Short mmCIF file of C-alpha atoms in Angstrom, two decimals:
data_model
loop_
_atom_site.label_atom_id
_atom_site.label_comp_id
_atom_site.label_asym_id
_atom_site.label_seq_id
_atom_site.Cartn_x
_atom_site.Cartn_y
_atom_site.Cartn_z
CA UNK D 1 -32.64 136.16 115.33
CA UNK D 2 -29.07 135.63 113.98
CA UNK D 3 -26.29 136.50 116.61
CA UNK D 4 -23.48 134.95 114.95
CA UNK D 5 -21.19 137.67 114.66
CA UNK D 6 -20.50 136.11 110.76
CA UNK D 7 -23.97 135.89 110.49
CA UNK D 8 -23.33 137.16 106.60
CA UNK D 9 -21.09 134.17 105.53
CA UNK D 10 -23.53 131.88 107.36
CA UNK D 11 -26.72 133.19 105.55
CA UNK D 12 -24.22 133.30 102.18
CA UNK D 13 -23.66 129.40 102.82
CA UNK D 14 -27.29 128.95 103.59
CA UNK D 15 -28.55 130.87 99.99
CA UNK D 16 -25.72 128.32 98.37
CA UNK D 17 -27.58 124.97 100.24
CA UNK D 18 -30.90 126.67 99.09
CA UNK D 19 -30.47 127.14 95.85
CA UNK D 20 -28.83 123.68 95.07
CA UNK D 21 -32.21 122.06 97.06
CA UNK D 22 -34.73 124.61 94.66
CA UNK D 23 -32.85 123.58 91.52
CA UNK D 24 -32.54 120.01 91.82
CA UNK D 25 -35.21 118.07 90.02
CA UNK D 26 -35.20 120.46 87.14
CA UNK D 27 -31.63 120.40 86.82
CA UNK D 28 -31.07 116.80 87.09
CA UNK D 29 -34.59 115.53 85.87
CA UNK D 30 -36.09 118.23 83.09
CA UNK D 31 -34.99 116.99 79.99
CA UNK D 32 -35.97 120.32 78.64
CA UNK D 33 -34.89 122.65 80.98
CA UNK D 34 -38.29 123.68 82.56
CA UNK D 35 -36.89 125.83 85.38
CA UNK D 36 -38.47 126.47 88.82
CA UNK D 37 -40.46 129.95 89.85
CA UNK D 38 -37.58 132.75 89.90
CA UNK D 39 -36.80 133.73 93.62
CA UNK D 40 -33.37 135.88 92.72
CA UNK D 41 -33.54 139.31 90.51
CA UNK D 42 -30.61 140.95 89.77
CA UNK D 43 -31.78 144.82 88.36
CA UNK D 44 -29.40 146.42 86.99
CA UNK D 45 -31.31 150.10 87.52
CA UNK D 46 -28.41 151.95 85.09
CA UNK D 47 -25.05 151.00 83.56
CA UNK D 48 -23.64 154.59 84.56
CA UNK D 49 -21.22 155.77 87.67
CA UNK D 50 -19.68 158.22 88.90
CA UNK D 51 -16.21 156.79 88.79
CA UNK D 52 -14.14 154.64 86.23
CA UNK D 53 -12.52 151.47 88.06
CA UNK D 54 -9.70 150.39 86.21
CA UNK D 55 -10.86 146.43 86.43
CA UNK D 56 -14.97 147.42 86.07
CA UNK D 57 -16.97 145.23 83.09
CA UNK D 58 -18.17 148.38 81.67
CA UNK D 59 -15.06 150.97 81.55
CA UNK D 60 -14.31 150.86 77.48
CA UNK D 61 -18.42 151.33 77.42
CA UNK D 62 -18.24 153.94 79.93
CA UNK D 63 -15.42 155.85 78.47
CA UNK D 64 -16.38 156.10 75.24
CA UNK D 65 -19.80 156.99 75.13
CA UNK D 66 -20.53 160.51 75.83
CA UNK D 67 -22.05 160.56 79.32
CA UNK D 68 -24.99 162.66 78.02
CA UNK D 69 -26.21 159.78 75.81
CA UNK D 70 -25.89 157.04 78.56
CA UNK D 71 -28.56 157.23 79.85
CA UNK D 72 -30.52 156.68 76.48
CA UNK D 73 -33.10 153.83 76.54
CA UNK D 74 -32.92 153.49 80.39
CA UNK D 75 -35.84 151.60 81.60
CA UNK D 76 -38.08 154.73 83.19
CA UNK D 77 -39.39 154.90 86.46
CA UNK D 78 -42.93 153.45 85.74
CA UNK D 79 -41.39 150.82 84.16
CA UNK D 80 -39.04 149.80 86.88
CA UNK D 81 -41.74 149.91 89.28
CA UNK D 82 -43.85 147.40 86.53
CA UNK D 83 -41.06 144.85 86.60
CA UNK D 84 -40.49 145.12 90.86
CA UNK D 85 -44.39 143.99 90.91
CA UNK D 86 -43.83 141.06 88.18
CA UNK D 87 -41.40 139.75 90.78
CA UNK D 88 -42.50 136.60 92.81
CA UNK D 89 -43.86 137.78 96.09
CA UNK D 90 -41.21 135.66 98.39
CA UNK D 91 -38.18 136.87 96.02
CA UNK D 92 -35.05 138.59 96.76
CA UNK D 93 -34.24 141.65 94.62
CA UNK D 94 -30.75 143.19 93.68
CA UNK D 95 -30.10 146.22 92.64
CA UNK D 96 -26.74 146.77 90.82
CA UNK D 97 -25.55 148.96 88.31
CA UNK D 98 -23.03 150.84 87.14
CA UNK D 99 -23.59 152.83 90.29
CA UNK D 100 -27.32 152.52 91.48
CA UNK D 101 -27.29 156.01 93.23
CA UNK D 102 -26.27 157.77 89.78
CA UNK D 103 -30.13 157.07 89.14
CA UNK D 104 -31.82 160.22 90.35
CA UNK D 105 -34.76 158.28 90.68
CA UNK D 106 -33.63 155.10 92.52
CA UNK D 107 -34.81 155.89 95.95
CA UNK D 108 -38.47 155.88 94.77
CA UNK D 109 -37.39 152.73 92.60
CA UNK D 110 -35.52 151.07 96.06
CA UNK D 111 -38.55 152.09 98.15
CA UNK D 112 -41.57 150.42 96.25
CA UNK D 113 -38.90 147.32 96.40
CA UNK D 114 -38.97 147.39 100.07
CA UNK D 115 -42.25 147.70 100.37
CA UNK D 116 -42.76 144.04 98.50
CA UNK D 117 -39.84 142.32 98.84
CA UNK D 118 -36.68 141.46 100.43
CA UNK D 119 -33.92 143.85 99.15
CA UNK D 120 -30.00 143.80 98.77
CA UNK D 121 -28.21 146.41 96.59
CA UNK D 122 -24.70 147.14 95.83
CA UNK D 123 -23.13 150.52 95.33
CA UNK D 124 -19.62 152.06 95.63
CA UNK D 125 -21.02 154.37 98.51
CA UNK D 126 -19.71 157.58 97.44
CA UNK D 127 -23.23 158.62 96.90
CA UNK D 128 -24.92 157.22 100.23
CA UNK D 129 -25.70 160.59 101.69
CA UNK D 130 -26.03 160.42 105.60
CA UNK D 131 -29.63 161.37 104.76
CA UNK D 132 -29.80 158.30 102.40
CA UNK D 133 -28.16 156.38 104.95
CA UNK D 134 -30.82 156.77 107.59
CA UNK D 135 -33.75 156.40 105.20
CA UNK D 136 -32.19 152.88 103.45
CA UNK D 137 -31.70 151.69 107.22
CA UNK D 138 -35.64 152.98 108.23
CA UNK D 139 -36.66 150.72 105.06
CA UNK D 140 -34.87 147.46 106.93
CA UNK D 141 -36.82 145.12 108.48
CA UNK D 142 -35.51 144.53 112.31
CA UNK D 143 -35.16 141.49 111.86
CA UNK D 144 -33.10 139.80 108.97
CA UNK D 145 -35.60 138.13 106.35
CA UNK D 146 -37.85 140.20 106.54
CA UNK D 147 -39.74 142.31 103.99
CA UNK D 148 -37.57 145.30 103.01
CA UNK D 149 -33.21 145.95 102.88
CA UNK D 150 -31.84 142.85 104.26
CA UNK D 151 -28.40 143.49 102.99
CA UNK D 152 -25.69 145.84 101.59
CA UNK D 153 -22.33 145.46 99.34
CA UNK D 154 -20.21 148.06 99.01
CA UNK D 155 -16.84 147.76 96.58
CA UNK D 156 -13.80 148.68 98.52
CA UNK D 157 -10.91 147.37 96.94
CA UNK D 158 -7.71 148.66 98.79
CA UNK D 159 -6.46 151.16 101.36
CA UNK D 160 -6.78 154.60 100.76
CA UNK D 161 -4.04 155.30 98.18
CA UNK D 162 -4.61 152.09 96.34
CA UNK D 163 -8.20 152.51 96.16
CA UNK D 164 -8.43 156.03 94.70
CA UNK D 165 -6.32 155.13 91.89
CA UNK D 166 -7.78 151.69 90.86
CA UNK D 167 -11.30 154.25 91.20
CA UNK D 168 -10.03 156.87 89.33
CA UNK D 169 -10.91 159.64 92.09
CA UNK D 170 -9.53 160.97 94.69
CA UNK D 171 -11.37 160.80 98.24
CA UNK D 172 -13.10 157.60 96.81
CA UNK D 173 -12.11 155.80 99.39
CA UNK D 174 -13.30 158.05 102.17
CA UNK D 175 -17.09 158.40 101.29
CA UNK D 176 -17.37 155.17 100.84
CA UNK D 177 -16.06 153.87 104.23
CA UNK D 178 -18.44 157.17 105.36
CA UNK D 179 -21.56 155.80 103.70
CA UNK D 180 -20.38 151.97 104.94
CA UNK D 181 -20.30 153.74 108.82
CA UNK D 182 -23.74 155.72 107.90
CA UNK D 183 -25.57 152.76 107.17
CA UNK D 184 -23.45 150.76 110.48
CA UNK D 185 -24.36 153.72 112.53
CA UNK D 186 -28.02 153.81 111.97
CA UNK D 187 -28.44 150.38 112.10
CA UNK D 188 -27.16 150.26 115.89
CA UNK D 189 -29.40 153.57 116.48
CA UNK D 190 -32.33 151.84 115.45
CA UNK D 191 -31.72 148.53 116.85
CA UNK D 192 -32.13 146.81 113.75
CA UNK D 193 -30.10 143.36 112.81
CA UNK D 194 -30.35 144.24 109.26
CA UNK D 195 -29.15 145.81 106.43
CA UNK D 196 -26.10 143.56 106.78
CA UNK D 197 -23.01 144.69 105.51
CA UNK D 198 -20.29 143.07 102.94
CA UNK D 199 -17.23 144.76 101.72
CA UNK D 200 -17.01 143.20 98.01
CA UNK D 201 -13.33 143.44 96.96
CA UNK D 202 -12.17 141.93 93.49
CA UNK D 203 -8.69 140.18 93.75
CA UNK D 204 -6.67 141.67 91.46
CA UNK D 205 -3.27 142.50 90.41
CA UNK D 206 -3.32 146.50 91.24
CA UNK D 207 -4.08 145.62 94.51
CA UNK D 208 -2.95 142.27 96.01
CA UNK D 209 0.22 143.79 98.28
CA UNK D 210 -2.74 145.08 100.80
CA UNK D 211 -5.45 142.46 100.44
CA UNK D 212 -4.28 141.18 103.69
CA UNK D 213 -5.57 144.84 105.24
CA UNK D 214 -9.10 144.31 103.97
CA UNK D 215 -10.36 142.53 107.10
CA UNK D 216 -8.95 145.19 109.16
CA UNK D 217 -10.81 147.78 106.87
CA UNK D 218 -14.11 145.66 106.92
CA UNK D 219 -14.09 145.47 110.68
CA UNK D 220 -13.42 149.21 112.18
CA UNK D 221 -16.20 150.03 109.21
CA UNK D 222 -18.55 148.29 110.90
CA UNK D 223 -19.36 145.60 108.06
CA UNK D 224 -20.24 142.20 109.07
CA UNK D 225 -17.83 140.10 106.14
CA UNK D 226 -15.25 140.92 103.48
CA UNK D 227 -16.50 139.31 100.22
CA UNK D 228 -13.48 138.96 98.02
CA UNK D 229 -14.20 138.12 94.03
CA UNK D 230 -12.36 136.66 91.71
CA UNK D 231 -11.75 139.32 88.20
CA UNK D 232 -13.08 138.60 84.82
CA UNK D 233 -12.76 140.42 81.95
CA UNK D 234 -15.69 138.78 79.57
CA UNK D 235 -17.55 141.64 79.17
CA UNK D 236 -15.00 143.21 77.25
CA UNK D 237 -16.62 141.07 74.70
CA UNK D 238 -19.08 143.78 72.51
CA UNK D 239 -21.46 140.83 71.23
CA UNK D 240 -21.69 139.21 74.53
CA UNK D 241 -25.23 138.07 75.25
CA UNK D 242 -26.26 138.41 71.67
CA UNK D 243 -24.55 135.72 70.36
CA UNK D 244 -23.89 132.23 70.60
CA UNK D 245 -22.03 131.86 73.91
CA UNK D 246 -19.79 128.67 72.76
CA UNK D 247 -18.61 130.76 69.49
CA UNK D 248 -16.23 132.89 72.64
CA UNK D 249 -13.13 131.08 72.81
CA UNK D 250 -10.29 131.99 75.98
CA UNK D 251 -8.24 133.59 73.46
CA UNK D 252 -11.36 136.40 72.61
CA UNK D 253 -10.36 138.25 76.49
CA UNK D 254 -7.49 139.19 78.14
CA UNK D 255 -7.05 137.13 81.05
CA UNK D 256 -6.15 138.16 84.41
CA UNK D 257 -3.15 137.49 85.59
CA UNK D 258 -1.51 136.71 89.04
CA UNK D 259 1.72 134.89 89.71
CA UNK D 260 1.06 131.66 91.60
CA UNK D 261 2.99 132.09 95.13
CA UNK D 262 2.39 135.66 95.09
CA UNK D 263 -1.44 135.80 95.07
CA UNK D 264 -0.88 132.28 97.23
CA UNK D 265 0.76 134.10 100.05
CA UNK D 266 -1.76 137.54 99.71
CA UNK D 267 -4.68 135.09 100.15
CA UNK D 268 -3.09 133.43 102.93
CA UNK D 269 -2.30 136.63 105.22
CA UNK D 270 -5.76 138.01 104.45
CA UNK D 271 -7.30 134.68 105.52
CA UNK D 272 -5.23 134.77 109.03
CA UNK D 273 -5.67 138.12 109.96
CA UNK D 274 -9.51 138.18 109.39
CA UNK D 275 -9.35 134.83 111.41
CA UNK D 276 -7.03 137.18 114.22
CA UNK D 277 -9.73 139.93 113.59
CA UNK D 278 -12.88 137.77 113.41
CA UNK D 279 -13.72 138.62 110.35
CA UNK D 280 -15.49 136.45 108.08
CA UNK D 281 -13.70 135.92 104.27
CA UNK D 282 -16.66 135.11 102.17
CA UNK D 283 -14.09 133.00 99.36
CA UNK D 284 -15.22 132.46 95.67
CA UNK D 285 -17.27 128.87 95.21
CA UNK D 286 -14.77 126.95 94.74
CA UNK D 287 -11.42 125.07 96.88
CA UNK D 288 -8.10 127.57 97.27
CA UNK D 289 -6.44 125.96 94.72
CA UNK D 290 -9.18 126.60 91.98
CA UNK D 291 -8.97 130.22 92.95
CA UNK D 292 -5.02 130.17 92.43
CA UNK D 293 -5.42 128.29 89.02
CA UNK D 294 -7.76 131.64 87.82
CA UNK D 295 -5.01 133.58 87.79
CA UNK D 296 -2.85 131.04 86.55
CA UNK D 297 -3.64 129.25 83.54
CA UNK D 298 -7.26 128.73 84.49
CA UNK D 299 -9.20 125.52 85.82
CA UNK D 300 -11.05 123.14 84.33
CA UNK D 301 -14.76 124.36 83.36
CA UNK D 302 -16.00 121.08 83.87
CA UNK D 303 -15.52 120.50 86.98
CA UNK D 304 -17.97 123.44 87.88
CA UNK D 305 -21.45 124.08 87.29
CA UNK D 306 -24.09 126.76 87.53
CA UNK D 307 -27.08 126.60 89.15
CA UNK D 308 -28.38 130.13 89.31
CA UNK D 309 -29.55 130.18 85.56
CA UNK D 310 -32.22 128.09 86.91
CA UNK D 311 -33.35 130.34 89.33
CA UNK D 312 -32.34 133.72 89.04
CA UNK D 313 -32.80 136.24 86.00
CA UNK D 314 -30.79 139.82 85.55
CA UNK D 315 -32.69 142.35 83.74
CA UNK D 316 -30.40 144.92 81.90
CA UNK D 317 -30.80 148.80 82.37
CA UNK D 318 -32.69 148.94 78.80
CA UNK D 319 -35.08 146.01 79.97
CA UNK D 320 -32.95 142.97 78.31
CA UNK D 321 -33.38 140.16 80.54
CA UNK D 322 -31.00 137.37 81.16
CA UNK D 323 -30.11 134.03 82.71
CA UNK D 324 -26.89 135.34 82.66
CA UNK D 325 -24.69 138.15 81.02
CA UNK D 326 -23.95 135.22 78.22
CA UNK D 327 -27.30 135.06 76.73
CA UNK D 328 -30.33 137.71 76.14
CA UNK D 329 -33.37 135.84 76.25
CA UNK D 330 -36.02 138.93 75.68
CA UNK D 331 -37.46 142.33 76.94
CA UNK D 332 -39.94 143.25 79.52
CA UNK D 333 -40.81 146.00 77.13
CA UNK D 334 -42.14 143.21 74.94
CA UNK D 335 -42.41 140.55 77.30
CA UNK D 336 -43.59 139.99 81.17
CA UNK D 337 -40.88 138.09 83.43
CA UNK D 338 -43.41 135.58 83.84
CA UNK D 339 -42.90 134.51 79.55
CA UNK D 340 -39.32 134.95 79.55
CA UNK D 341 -38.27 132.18 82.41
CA UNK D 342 -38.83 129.53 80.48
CA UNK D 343 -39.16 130.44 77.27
CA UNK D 344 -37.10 128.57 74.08
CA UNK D 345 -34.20 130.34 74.09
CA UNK D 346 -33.83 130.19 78.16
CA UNK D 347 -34.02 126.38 78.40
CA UNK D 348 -31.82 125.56 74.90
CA UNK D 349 -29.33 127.79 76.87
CA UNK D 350 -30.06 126.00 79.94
CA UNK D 351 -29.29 122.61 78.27
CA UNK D 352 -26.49 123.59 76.70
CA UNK D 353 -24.74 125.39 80.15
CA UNK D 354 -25.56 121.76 81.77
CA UNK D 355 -23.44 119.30 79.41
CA UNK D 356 -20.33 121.81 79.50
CA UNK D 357 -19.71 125.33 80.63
CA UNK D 358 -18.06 128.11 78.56
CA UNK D 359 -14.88 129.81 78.15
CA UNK D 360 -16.70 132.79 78.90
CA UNK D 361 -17.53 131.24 82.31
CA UNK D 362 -14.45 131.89 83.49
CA UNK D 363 -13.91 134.30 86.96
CA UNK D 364 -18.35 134.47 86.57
CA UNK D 365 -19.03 134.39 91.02
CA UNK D 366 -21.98 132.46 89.68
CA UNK D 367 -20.46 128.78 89.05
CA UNK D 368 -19.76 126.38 91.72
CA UNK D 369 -17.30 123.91 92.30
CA UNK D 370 -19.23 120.00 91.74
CA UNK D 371 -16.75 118.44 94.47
CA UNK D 372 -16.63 119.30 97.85
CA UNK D 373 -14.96 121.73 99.27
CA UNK D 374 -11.96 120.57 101.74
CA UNK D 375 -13.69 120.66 105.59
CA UNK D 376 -10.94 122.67 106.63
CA UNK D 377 -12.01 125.69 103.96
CA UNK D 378 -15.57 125.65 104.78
CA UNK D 379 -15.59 128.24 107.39
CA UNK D 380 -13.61 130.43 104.33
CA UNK D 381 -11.11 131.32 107.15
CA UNK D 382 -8.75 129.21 106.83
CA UNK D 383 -6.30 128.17 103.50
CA UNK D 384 -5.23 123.99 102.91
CA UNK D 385 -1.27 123.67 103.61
CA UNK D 386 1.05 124.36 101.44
CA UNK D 387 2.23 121.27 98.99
CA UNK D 388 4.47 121.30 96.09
CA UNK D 389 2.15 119.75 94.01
CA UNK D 390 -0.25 121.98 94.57
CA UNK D 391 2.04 124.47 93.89
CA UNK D 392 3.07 122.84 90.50
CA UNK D 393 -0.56 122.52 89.85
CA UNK D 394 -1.74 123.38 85.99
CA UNK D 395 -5.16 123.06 85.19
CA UNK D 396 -6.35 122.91 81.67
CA UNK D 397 -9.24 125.22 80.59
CA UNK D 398 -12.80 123.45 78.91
CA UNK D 399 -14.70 124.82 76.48
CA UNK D 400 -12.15 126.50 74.19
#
């Protein structure tokens, strides 16, 4: 039983140790990139939603196709439900989208989940009826990692005003601190430790004057950790995962952009009032500084790597299936799971990812800083002291 009030940042930490221990022999020792078992599915059950974030990977997609042809060559039901039992039995399963309630079908999709594996989805909320609520909360186990909903993210990236607009529709905001308090509610009702709760907010420039609210928000909603991401705009790229990765240069996406002392002293206040609060500030993988140099100028791709093509595979809403967004390795309409993690094109992309990341790598949550993180950031509530030279800081971008 976890009683850590940040239990969510601790179990985040713990799924970072755990991963790094599963991955490596192959990853040092496999000179061909034989990766273990998969115990990490990302499902990305439909690349629709029901509102059009101004910083979202899919808003040119979802704004100019028609919305009664998105759905075309969705993965059906029975063919979800096929790929859920291809998973490994001890596996953790994410559902994602687009927005995964837009599915009409993804309760009956979420439940056969539960009933094999150990769940986590992430949704903007606005959809989590009260009746949904209870019923995702009844398919938690009582006691975290167990079979069944283990956690929750929900995207809440402002207050109120702020929000709306970077969503695109007003009274965003307020169902989906409703559906956040649903899910809290039911939780306490049923005396259940789990689904635990994470408020995933994407730094960005739209809404960096009240970042430092966030923990505030995250608390009185009852979620257990604010999650903030760092923004990427590489899927603005239209042949991204169908070509060669390295061909992607920085100069093929806009960059975000945040000036230096600005975003320096937004991260800082957030970071001391969630420590005032006792909130938990679940920071990207990677030392303050690094985060700064995202937003300014960029940081050196190789002094990060990724691990989780090694043990994790997304499969797209039309049944693509991925190490990562970069690089489409198949289809479980012509493949099973079980062929595709470790077939050619998986390891030569492995291999290649190893000896030197990607432009396209850039802002991914996925890639981890090599060094180690300063002691006095590893709780992720507290920021290094200022120093001009970290101030004056330019790193230079690998992989152009």
């Amino acid at each position: 039983m976890l009683e850590d009030p940040n239990k969510l940042g601790t179990i985040a930490r713990l799924y970072r140790v755990v991963t790094r221990a599963y991955t490596a022999l192959p990853y040092r020792f496999s000179r061909k990139a034989w990766g273990p078992p998969t115990w990490h599915y990302y499902i990305e059950i439909t690349r629709r939603c029901n509102l059009r974030c101004k910083m979202c990977q899919y808003i040119d997609w979802l704004e100019s196709v028609p919305t009664r042809v998105q759905a075309d060559g969705e993965l059906t039901t029975e063919e979800w439900l096929n790929v859920i039992d291809q998973t490994g039995r001890f596996s953790l399963i994410t559902f994602t989208g687009g927005e995964v309630f837009v599915r009409k079908d993804f309760m009956q999709i979420f439940e056969h989940a539960c009933s094999k594996r150990r769940v986590h989805f992430i949704s903007n909320a606005t959809m989590l009826t009260d009746e949904r609520a209870r019923r995702c909360v009844e398919l938690a186990p009582r006691w975290f990692g167990g079979r069944g909903f283990n956690f929750a993210g929900i995207s809440i990236d402002g207050t109120r005003d702020v929000h709306d607009v970077i969503r695109a529709q007003k009274g965003a905001y307020d169902k989906s601190i409703r559906g956040i308090e649903a899910l809290a509610r039911y939780r306490k009702e049923m005396g259940k430790k789990s689904p635990l709760i994470h408020i995933n907010t994407v730094i960005q420039d739209a809404s960096l004057d009240c970042l430092p609210e966030m923990p505030r928000i995250a608390k009185n909603a009852g979620a257990n950790v604010l999650n903030l991401l760092t923004e990427t705009r590489v899927h603005d790229l239209p042949e991204l995962g169908r070509v060669d990765p390295s061909s992607f240069s920085r100069s093929d996406f806009r960059q975000p952009v945040i000036e230096r002392k600005r975003l320096d002293s937004a991260l800082r206040a957030t970071l001391a009032e969630a420590r005032r609060l006792g909130i938990e500030v679940r920071m990207p993988r990677m030392p303050f500084e690094e985060v700064l140099n995202h937003y300014d100028q960029g940081y050196n791709l190789r002094e990060f790597e990724c691990r989780s093509i090694w043990s994790s595979l997304t499969i797209g809403a039309k049944g693509g299936v991925y190490p990562c967004w970069l690089q489409m390795v198949g289809n479980v309409r012509e493949h099973s799971l079980k062929e595709l993690r470790n077939n050619e094109v998986i390891r030569a992309f492995r291999q290649k990812r190893r000896e030197s990341g990607f432009a396209v790598c850039r802002g991914c949550c996925e890639i981890e800083f090599k060094g180690k993180v300063p002691a006095s950031e590893a709780t992720q509530h507290e920021a290094p002291e200022k120093s001009e030279s970290a101030e004056s800081k330019k790193e230079t971008v690998a992989a152009e």
